[in-house]
PDB file of C-alpha atoms and ligand atoms in Angstrom:
ATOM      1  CA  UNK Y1254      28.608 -24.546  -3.273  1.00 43.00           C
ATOM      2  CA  UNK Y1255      25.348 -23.806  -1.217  1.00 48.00           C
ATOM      3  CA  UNK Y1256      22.230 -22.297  -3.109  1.00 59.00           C
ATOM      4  CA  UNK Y1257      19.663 -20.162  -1.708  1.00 69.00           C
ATOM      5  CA  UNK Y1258      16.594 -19.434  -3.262  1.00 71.00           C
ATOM      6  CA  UNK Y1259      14.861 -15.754  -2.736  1.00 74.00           C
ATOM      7  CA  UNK Y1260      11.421 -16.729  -2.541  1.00 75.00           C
ATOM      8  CA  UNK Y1261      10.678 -12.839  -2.188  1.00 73.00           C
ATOM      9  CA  UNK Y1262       6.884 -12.716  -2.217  1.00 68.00           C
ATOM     10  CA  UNK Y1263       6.254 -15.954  -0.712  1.00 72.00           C
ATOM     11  CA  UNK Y1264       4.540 -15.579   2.987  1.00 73.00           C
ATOM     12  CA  UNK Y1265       6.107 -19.412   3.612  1.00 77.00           C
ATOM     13  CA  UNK Y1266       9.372 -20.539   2.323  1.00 81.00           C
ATOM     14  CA  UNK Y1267       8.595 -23.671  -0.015  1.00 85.00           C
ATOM     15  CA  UNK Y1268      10.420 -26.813   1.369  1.00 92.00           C
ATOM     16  CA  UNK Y1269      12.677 -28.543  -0.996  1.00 94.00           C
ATOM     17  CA  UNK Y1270      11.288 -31.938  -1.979  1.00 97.00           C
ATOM     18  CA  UNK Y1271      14.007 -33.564  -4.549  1.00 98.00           C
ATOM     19  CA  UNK Y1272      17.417 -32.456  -4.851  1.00 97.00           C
ATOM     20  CA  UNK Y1273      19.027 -31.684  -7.918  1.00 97.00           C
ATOM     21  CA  UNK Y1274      21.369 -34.412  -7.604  1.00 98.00           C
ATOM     22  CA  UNK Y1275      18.478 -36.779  -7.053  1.00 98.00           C
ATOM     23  CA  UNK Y1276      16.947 -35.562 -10.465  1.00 98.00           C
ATOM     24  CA  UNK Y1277      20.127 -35.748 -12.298  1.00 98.00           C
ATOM     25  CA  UNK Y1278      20.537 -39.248 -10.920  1.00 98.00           C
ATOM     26  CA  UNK Y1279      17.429 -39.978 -12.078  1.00 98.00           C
ATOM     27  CA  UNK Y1280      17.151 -38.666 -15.352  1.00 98.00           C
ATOM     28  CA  UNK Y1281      20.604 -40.806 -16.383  1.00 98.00           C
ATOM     29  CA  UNK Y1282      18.314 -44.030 -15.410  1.00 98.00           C
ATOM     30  CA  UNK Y1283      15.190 -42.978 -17.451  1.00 98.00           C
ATOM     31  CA  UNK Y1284      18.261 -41.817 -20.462  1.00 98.00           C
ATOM     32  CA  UNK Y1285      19.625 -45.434 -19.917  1.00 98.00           C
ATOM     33  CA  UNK Y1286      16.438 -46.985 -20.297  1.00 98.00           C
ATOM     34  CA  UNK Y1287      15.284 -45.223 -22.712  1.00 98.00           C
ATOM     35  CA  UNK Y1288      18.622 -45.393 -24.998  1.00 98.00           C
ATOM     36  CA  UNK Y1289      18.132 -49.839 -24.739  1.00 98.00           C
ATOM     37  CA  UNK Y1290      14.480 -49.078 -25.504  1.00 98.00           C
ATOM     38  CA  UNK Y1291      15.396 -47.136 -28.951  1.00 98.00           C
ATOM     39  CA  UNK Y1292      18.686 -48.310 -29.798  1.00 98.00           C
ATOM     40  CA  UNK Y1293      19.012 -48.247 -33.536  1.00 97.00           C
ATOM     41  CA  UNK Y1294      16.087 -46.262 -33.561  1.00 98.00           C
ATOM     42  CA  UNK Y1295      15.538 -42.494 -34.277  1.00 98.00           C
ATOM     43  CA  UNK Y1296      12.791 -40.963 -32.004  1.00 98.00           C
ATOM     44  CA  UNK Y1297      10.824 -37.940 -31.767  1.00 98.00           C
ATOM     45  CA  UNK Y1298      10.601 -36.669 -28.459  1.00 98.00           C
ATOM     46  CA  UNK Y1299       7.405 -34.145 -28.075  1.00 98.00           C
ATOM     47  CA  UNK Y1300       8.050 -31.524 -25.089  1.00 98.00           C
ATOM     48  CA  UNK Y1301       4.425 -30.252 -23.444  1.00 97.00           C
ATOM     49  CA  UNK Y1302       5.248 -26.651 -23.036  1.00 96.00           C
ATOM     50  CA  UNK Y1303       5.885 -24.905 -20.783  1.00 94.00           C
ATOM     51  CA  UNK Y1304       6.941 -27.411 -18.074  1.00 95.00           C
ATOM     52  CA  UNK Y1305       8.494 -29.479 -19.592  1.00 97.00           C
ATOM     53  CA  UNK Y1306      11.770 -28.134 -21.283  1.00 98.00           C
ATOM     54  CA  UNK Y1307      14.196 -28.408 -18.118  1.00 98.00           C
ATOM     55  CA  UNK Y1308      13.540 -32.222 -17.968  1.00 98.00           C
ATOM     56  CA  UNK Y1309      13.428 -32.786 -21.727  1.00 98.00           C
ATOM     57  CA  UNK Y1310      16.412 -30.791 -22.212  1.00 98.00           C
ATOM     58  CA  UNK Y1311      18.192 -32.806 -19.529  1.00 98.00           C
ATOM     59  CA  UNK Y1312      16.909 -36.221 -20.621  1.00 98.00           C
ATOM     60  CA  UNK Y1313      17.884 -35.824 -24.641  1.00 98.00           C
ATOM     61  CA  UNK Y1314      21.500 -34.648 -23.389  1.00 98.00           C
ATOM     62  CA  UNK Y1315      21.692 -37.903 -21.563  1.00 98.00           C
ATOM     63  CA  UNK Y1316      20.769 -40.132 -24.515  1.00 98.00           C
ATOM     64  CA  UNK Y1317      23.320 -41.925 -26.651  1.00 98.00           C
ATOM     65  CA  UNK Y1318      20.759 -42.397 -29.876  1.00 98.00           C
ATOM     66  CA  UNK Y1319      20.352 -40.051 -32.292  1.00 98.00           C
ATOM     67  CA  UNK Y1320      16.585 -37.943 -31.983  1.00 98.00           C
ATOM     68  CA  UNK Y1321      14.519 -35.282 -32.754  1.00 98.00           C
ATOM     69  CA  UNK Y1322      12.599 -32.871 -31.015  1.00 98.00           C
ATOM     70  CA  UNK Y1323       9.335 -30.830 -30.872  1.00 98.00           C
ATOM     71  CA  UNK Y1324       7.057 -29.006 -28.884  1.00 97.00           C
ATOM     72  CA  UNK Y1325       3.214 -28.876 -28.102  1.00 97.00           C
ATOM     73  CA  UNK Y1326       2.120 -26.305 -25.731  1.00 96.00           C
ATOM     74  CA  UNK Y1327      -1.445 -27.038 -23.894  1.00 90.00           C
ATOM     75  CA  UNK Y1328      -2.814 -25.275 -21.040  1.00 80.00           C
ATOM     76  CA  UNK Y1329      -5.141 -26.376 -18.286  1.00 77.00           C
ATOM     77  CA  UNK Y1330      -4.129 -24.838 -15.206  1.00 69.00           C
ATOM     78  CA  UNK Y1331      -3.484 -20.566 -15.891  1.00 66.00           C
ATOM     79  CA  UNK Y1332      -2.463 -19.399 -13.019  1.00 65.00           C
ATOM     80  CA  UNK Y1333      -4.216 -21.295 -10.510  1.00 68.00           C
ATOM     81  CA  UNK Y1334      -3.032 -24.043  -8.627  1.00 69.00           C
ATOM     82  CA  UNK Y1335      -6.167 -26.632  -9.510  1.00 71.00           C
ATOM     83  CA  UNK Y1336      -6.718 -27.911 -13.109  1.00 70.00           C
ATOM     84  CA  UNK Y1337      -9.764 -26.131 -15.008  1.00 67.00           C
ATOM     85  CA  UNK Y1338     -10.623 -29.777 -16.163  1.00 76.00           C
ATOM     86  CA  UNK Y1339     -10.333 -28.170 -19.710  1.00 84.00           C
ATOM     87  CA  UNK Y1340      -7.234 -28.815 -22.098  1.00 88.00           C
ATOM     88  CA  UNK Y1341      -6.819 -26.267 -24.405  1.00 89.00           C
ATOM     89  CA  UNK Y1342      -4.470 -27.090 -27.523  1.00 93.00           C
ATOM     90  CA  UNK Y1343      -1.956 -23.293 -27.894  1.00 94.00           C
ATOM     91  CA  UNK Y1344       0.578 -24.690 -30.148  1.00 95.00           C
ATOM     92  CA  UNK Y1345       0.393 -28.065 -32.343  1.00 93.00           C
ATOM     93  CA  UNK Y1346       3.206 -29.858 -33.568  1.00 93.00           C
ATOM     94  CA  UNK Y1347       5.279 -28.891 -36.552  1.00 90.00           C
ATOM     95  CA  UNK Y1348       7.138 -31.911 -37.123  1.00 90.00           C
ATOM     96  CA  UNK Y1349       5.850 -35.157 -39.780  1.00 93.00           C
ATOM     97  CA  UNK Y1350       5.239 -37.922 -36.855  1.00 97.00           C
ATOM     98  CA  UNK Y1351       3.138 -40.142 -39.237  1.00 97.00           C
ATOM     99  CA  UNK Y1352       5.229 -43.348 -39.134  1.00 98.00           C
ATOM    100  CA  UNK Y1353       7.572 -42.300 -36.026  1.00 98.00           C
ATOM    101  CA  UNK Y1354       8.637 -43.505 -32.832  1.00 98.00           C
ATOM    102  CA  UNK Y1355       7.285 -40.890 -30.913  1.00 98.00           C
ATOM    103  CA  UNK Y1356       7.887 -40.003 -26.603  1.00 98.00           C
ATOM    104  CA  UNK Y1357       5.957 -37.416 -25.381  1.00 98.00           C
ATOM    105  CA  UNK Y1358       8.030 -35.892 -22.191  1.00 98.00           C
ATOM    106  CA  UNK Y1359       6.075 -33.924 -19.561  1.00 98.00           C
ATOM    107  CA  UNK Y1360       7.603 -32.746 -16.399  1.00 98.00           C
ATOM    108  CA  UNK Y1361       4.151 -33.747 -14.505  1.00 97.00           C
ATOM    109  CA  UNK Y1362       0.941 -35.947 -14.299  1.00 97.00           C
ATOM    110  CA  UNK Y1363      -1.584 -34.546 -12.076  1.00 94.00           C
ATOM    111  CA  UNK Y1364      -4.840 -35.516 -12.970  1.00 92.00           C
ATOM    112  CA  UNK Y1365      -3.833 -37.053 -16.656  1.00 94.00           C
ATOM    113  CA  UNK Y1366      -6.197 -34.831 -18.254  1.00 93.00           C
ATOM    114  CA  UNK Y1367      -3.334 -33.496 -20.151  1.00 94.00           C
ATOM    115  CA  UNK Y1368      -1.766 -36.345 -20.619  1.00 96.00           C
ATOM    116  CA  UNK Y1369      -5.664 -38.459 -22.063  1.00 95.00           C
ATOM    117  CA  UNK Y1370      -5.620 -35.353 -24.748  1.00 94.00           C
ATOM    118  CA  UNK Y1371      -2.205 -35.796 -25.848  1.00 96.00           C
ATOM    119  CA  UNK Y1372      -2.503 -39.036 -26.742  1.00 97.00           C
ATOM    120  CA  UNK Y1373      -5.973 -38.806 -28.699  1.00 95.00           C
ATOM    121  CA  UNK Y1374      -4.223 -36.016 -30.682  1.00 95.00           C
ATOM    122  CA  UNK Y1375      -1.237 -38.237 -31.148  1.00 97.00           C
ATOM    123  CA  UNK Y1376      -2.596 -41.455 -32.076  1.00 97.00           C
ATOM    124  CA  UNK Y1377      -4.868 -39.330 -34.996  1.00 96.00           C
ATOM    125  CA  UNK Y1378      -1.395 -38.685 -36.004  1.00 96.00           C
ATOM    126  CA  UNK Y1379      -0.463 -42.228 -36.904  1.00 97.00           C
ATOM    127  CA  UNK Y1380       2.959 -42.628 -35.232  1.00 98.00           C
ATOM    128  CA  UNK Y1381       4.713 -45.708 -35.495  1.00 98.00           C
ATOM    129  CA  UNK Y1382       4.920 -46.213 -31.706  1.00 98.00           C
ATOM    130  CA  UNK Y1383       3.483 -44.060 -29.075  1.00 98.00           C
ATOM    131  CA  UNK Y1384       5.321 -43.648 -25.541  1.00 98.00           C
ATOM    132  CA  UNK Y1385       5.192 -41.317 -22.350  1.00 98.00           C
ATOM    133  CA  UNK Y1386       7.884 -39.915 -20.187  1.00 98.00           C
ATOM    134  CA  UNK Y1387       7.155 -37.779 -17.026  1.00 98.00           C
ATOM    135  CA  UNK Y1388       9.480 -36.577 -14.494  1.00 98.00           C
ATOM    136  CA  UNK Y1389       6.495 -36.998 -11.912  1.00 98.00           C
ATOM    137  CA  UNK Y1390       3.649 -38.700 -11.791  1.00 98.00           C
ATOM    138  CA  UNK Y1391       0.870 -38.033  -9.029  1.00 96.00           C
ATOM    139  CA  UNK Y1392      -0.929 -41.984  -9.569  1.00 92.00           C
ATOM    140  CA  UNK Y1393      -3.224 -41.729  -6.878  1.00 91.00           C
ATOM    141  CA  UNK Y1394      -5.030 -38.972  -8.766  1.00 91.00           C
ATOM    142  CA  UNK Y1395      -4.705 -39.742 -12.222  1.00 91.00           C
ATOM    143  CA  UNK Y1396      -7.020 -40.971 -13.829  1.00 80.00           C
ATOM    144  CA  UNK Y1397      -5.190 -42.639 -16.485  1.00 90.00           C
ATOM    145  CA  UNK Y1398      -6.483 -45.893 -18.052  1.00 91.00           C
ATOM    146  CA  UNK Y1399      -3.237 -46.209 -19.714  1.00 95.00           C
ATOM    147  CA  UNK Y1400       0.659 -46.669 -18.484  1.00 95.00           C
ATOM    148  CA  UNK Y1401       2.990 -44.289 -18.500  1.00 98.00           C
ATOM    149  CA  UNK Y1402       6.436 -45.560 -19.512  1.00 98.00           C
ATOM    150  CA  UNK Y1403       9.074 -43.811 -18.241  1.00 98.00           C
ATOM    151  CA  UNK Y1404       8.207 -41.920 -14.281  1.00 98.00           C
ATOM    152  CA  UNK Y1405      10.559 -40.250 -12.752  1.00 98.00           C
ATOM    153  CA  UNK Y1406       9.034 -40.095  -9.515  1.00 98.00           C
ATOM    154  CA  UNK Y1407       5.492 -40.895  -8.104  1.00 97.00           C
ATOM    155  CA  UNK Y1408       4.688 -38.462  -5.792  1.00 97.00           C
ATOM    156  CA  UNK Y1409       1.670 -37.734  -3.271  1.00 95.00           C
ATOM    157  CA  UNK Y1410      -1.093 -35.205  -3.886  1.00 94.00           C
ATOM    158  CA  UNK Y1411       1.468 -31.755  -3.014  1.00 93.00           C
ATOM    159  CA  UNK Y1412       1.620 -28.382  -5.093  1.00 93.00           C
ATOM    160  CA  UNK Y1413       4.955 -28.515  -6.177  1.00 96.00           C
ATOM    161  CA  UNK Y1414       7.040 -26.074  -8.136  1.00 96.00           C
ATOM    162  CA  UNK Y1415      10.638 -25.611  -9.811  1.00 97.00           C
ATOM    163  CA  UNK Y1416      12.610 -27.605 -12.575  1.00 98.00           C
ATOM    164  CA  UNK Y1417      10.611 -26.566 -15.045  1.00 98.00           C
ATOM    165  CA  UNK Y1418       7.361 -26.196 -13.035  1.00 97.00           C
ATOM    166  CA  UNK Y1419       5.574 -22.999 -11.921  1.00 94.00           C
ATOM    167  CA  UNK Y1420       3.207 -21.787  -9.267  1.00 91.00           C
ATOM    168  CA  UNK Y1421       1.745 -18.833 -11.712  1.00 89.00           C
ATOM    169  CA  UNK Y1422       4.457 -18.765 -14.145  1.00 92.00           C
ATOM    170  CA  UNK Y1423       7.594 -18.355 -11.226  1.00 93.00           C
ATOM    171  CA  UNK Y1424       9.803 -20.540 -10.026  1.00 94.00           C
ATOM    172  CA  UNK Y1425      10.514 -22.746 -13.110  1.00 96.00           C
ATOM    173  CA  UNK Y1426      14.161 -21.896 -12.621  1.00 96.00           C
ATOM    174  CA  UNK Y1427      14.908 -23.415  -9.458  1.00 96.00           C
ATOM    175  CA  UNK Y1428      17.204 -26.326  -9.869  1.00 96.00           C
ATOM    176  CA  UNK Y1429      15.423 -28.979  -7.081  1.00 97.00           C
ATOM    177  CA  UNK Y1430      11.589 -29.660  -6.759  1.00 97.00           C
ATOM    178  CA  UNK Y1431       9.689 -27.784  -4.036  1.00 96.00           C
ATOM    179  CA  UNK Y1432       6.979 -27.849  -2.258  1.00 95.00           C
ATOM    180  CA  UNK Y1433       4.345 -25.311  -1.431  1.00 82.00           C
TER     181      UNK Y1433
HETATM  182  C1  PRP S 431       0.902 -28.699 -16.239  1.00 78.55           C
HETATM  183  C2  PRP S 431       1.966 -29.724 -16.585  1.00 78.55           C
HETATM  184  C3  PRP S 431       1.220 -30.756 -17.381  1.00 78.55           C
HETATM  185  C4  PRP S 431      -0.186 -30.670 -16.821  1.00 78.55           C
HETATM  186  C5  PRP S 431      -0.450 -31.860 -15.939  1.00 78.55           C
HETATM  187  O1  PRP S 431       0.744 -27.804 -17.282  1.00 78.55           O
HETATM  188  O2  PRP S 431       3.020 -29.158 -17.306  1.00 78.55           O
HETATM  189  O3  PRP S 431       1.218 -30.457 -18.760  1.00 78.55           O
HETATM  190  O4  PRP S 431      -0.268 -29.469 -16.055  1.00 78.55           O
HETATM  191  O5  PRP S 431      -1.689 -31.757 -15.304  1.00 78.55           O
HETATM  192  P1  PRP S 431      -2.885 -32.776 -15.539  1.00 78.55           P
HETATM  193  O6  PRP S 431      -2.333 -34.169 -15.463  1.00 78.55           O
HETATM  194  O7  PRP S 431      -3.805 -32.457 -14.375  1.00 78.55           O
HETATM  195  O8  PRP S 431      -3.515 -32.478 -16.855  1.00 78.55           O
HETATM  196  P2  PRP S 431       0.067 -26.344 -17.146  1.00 78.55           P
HETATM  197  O9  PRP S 431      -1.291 -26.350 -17.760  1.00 78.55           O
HETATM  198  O10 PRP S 431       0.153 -25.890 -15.712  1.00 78.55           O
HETATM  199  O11 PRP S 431       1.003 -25.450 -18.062  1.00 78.55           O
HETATM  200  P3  PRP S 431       2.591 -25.219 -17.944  1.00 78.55           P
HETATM  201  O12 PRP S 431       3.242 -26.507 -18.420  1.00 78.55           O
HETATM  202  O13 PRP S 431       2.850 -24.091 -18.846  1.00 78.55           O
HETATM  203  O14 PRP S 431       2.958 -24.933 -16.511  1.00 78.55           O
END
């Protein structure tokens, strides 16, 4: 069956960038990787609110090992559609990570900003073992001296929106990735 977006107050119609069927394709190999990389093991995957939920959702239902979950909600970006260059910390984590294999999931790396803050609040944590996941990953820009584990897909310098991600809070519902 056909879907069609209304992208009512939109002056151009956003062209679709990866199919749904290319994520869900997609997300099974990360799952697969991820359940070889963890078998026996019990991690806690960390969601970055708010962009992140779709994928993280999506990628836990695909695993095979038993996990947790929790959130961390950060901001950088408000509305607009460039970073601020500051990372504000709006919710911390509730769940005991001291000791834990933890994966924190984001649904994008842009300039890694996010991403370098994360992991400085993380590793003060003392977690067992410290991973990233990210649906996409924007390399060229990043500016990320470490590896991320788990990508999705790299993808050039574009604004894009949907699965999770917004262009001032909208579109996050949209089952494909777009592009402004
Ligand atoms: C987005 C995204 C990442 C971050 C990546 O969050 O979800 O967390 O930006 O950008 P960076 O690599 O340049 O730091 P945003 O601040 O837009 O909040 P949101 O998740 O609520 O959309």
């Amino acid at each position: 069956m056909g879907f069609s977006f209304n992208f009512r107050l939109e002056k151009k119609k956003p062209r679709k960038y990866i199919s749904e069927r290319k994520i869900k394709l997609r997300v099974r190999e990360l799952a697969k990787q991820i359940n070889k990389d963890y078998s026996g093991k019990c991690p806690v995957f960390i969601g970055v609110l708010n962009g992140s939920f779709i994928f993280l959702a999506d990628l836990i239902r695909e695993l095979s090992i038993e996990c947790e979950i929790d959130f961390l909600k950060l901001s950088s970006y408000g509305d607009s559609m460039i970073s601020s260059g500051k990372v504000k910390l709006l919710k911390d984590l509730n769940a005991e990570i001291k000791g834990r294999d933890v994966v924190i999931v984001e649904d994008i790396v842009d300039t890694g900003l996010s991403l370098k803050f994360i992991k400085n609040l993380i590793t003060g944590a003392k977690p067992k073992s410290l991973r990233f996941a990210t649906l996409l990953f924007k390399k060229d820009i990043s500016k990320l001296k470490f590896k991320i584990d788990y990508v999705g897909f790299e993808i050039p310098n574009e604004f894009v929106v949907g699965y999770g991600l917004d262009f001032a809070q909208r579109y996050r519902n949209l089952k494909g990735i777009y592009v402004f």
